[in-house]
Short mmCIF file of C-alpha atoms in Angstrom, two decimals:
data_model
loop_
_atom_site.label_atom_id
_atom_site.label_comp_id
_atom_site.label_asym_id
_atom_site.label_seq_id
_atom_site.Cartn_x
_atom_site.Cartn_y
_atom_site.Cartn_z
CA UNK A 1 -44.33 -33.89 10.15
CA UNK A 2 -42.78 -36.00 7.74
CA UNK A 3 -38.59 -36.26 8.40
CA UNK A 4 -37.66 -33.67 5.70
CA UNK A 5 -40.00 -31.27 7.51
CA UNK A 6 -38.98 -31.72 10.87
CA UNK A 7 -35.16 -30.94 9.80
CA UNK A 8 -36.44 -28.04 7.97
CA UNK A 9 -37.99 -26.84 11.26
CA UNK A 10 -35.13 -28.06 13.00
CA UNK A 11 -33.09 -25.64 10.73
CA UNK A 12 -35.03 -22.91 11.20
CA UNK A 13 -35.04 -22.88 14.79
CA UNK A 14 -30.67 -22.91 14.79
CA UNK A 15 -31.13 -20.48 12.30
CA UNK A 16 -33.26 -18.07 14.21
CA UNK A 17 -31.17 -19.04 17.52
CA UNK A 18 -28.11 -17.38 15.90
CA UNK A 19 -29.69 -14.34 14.72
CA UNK A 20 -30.72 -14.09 18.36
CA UNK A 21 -27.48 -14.97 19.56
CA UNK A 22 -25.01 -12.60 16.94
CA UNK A 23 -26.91 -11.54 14.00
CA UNK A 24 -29.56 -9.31 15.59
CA UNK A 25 -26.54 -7.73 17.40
CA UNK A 26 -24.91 -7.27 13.83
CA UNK A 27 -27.96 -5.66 12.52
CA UNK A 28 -28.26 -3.16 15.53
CA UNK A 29 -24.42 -2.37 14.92
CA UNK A 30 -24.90 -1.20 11.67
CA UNK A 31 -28.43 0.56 11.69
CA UNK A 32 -26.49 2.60 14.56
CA UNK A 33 -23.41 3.39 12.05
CA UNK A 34 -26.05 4.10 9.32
CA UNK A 35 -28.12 6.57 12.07
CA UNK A 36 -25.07 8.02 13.37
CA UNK A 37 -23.43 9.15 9.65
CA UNK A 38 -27.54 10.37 8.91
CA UNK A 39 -26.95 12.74 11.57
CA UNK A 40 -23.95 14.20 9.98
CA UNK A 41 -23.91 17.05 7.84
CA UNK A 42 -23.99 16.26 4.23
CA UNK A 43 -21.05 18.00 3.29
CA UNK A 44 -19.33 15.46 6.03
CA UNK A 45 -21.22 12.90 4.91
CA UNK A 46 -19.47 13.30 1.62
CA UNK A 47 -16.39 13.91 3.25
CA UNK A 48 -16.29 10.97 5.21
CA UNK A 49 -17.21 9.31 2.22
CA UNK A 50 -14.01 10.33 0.30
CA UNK A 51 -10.80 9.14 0.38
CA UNK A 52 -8.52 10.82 2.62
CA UNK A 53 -5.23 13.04 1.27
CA UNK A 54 -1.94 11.19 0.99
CA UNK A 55 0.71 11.96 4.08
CA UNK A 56 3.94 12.82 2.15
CA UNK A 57 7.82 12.95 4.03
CA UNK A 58 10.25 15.02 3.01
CA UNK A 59 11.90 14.46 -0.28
CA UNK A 60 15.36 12.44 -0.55
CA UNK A 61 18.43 12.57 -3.51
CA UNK A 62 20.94 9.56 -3.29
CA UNK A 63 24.18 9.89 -5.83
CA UNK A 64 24.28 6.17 -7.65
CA UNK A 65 27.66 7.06 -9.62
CA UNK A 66 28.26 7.79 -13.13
CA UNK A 67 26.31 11.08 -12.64
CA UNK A 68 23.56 9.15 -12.03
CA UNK A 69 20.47 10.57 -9.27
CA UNK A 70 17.90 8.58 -7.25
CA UNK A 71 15.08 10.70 -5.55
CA UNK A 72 13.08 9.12 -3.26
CA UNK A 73 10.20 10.17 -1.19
CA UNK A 74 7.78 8.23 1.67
CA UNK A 75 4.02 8.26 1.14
CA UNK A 76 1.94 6.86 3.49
CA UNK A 77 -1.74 5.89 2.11
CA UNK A 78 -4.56 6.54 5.64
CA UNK A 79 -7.49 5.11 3.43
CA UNK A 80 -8.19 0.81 4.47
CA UNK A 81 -10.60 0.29 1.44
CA UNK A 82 -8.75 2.79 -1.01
CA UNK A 83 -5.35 2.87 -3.14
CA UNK A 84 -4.46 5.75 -4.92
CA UNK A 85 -2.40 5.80 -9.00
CA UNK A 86 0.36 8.64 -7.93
CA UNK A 87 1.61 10.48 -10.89
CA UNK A 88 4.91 12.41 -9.63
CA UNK A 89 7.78 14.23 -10.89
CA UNK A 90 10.76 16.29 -8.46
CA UNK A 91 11.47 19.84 -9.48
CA UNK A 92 15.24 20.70 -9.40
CA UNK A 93 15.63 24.37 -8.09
CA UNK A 94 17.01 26.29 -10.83
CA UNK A 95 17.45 23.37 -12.76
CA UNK A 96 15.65 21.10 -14.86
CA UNK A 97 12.67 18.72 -13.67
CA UNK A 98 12.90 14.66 -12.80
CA UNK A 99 11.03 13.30 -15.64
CA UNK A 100 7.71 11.75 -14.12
CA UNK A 101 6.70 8.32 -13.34
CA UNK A 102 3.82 6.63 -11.73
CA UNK A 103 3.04 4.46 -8.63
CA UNK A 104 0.20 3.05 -7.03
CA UNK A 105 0.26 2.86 -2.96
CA UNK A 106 -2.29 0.30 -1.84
CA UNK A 107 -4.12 0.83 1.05
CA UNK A 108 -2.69 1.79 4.95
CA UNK A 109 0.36 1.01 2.79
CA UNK A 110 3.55 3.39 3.26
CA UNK A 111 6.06 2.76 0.77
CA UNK A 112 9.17 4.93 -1.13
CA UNK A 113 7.73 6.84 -4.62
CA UNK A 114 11.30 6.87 -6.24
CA UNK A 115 13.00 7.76 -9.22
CA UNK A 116 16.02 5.97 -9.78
CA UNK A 117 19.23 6.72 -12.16
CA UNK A 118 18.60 9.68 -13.70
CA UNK A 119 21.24 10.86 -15.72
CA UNK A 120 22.36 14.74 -14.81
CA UNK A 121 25.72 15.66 -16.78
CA UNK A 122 25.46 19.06 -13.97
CA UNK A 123 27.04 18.47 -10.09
CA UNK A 124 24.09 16.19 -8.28
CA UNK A 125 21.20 18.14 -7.07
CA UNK A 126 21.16 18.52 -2.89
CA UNK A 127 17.53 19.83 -2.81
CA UNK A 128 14.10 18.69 -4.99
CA UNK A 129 10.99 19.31 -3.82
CA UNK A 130 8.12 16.65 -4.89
CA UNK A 131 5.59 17.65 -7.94
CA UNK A 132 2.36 15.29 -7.60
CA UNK A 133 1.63 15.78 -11.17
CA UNK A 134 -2.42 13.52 -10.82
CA UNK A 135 -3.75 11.33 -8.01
CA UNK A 136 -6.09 8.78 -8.75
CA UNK A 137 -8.07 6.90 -6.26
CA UNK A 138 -9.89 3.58 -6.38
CA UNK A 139 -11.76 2.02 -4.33
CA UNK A 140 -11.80 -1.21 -3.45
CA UNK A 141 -15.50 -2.67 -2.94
CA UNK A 142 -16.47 -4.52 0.35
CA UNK A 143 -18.41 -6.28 -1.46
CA UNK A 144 -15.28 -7.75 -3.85
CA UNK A 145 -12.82 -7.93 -0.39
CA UNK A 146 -14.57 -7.61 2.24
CA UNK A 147 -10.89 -7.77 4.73
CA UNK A 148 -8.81 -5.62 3.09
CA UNK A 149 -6.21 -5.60 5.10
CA UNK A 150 -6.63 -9.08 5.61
CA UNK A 151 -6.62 -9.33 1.82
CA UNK A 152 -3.34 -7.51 1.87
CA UNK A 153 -1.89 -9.57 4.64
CA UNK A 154 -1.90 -12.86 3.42
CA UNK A 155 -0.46 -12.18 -0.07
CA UNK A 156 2.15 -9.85 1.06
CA UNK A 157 3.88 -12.22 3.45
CA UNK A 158 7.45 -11.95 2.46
CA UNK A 159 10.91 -12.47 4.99
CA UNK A 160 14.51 -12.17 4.67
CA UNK A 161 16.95 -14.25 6.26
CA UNK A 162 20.77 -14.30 5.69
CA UNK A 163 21.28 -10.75 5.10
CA UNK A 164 25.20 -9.91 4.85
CA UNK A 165 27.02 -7.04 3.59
CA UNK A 166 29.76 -7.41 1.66
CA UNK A 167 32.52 -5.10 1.39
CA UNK A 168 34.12 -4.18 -1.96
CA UNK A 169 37.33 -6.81 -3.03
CA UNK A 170 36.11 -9.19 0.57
CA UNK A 171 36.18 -12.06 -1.78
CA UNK A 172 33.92 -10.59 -3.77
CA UNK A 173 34.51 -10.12 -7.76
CA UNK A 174 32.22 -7.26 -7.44
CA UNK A 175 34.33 -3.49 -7.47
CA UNK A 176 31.84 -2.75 -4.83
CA UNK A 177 30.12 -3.57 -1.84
CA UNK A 178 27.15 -5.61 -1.96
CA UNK A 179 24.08 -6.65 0.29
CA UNK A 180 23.14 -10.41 0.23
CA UNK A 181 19.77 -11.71 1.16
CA UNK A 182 17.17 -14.63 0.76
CA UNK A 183 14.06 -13.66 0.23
CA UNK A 184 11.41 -16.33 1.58
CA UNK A 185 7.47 -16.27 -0.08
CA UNK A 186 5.65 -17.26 3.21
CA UNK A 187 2.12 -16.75 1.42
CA UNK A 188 0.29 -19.39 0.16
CA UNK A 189 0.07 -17.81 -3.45
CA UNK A 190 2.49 -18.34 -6.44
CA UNK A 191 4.16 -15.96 -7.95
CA UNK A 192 6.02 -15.61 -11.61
CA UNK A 193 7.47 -11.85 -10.84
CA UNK A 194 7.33 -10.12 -7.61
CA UNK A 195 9.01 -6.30 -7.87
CA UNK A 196 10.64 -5.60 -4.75
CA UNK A 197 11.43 -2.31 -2.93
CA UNK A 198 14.78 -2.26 -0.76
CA UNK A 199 15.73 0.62 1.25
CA UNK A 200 19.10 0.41 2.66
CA UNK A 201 18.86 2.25 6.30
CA UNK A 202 21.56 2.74 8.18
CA UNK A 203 21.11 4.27 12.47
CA UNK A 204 17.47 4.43 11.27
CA UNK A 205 17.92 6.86 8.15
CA UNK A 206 17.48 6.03 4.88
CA UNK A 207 21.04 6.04 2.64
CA UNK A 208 19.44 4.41 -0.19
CA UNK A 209 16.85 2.92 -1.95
CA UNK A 210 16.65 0.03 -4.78
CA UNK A 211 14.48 -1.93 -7.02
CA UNK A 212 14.18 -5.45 -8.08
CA UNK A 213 11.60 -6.98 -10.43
#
């Protein structure tokens, strides 16, 4: 054979060495997922096919001052190639509702769905139970990302370092206390705005919850 040819056939012959070595394992992976899910039951079939619901915690009221209410609740998102558009609201027991607001929670995310400084000229409400006013889900195709948590991973790399509290009049100007941070962008992206989501814990419960964008 002329060279060309012989590297072609060289080629060939790697190429058909991996397939023997990986990609005919690969294949007989996934015709076994494909035959296993063909032996379900449509209406599982469908059901597997679906996102799953969101897991909800219980819901949270923080007085800000200045008769001002933050409501906060934790939603965890099961789904790794879903993220869901949550439109919320939380009902005040004999009183009126939150106003709603919408949030997206990406997927295997768990996150705060929070609304912050509402004004209530009545006392502060101590219970509100959470309205989920629409859900909607998209999915994320594996053929666009085919690692989505990988995909999430490496753009939401994010630390904090010199964290201090500062108590109200420690020379502070402030009338009251503060929290100090840096906050570090360890990805290799850019970014022009990044909101943030800071929940103040304190003996592992939550006291309070803020955002920054």
């Amino acid at each position: 054979f002329p060279s060309h040819d012989m590297l072609l056939v060289g080629w060939a012959l790697f190429g058909f060495g991996s397939y023997l070595l990986g990609g005919q394992t690969n294949d007989q992976n996934a015709a076994l997922q494909i035959f296993a899910r063909l032996q379900q039951p449509p209406a599982k079939r469908i059901q597997s096919a679906a996102a799953q619901p969101l897991i909800f915690g219980d819901p949270q009221i923080f007085s800000s001052g200045n008769e001002k209410v933050d409501y906060a609740v934790a939603a965890e998102n099961p789904n790794q190639q879903w993220y869901a558009l949550v439109t919320f609201a939380f009902d005040i027991p004999e009183a009126s509702s939150t106003p709603t607001r919408t949030q997206f929670v990406l997927p295997g995310d768990k996150k705060l769905l929070t609304i912050l400084g509402e004004k209530r000229a009545e006392p502060a409400p101590v219970v509100a139970n959470l309205a989920i006013k629409d859900v909607q889900w998209r999915r994320i195709s594996p053929h666009t990302v085919s690692d989505v948590a990988g995909f999430l991973k490496q753009r939401n790399a994010f630390s904090v370092t010199n964290a201090a509290f500062v108590a109200a009049g420690a020379g502070s100007p402030s009338t009251g206390n503060q929290i100090k941070f840096t906050l570090h962008n360890d990805t290799a992206y850019n970014f022009w705005s990044g909101p943030a989501q800071i929940a103040l814990v304190r003996a592992g419960t939550l006291v309070g919850v803020e955002e920054l964008s």
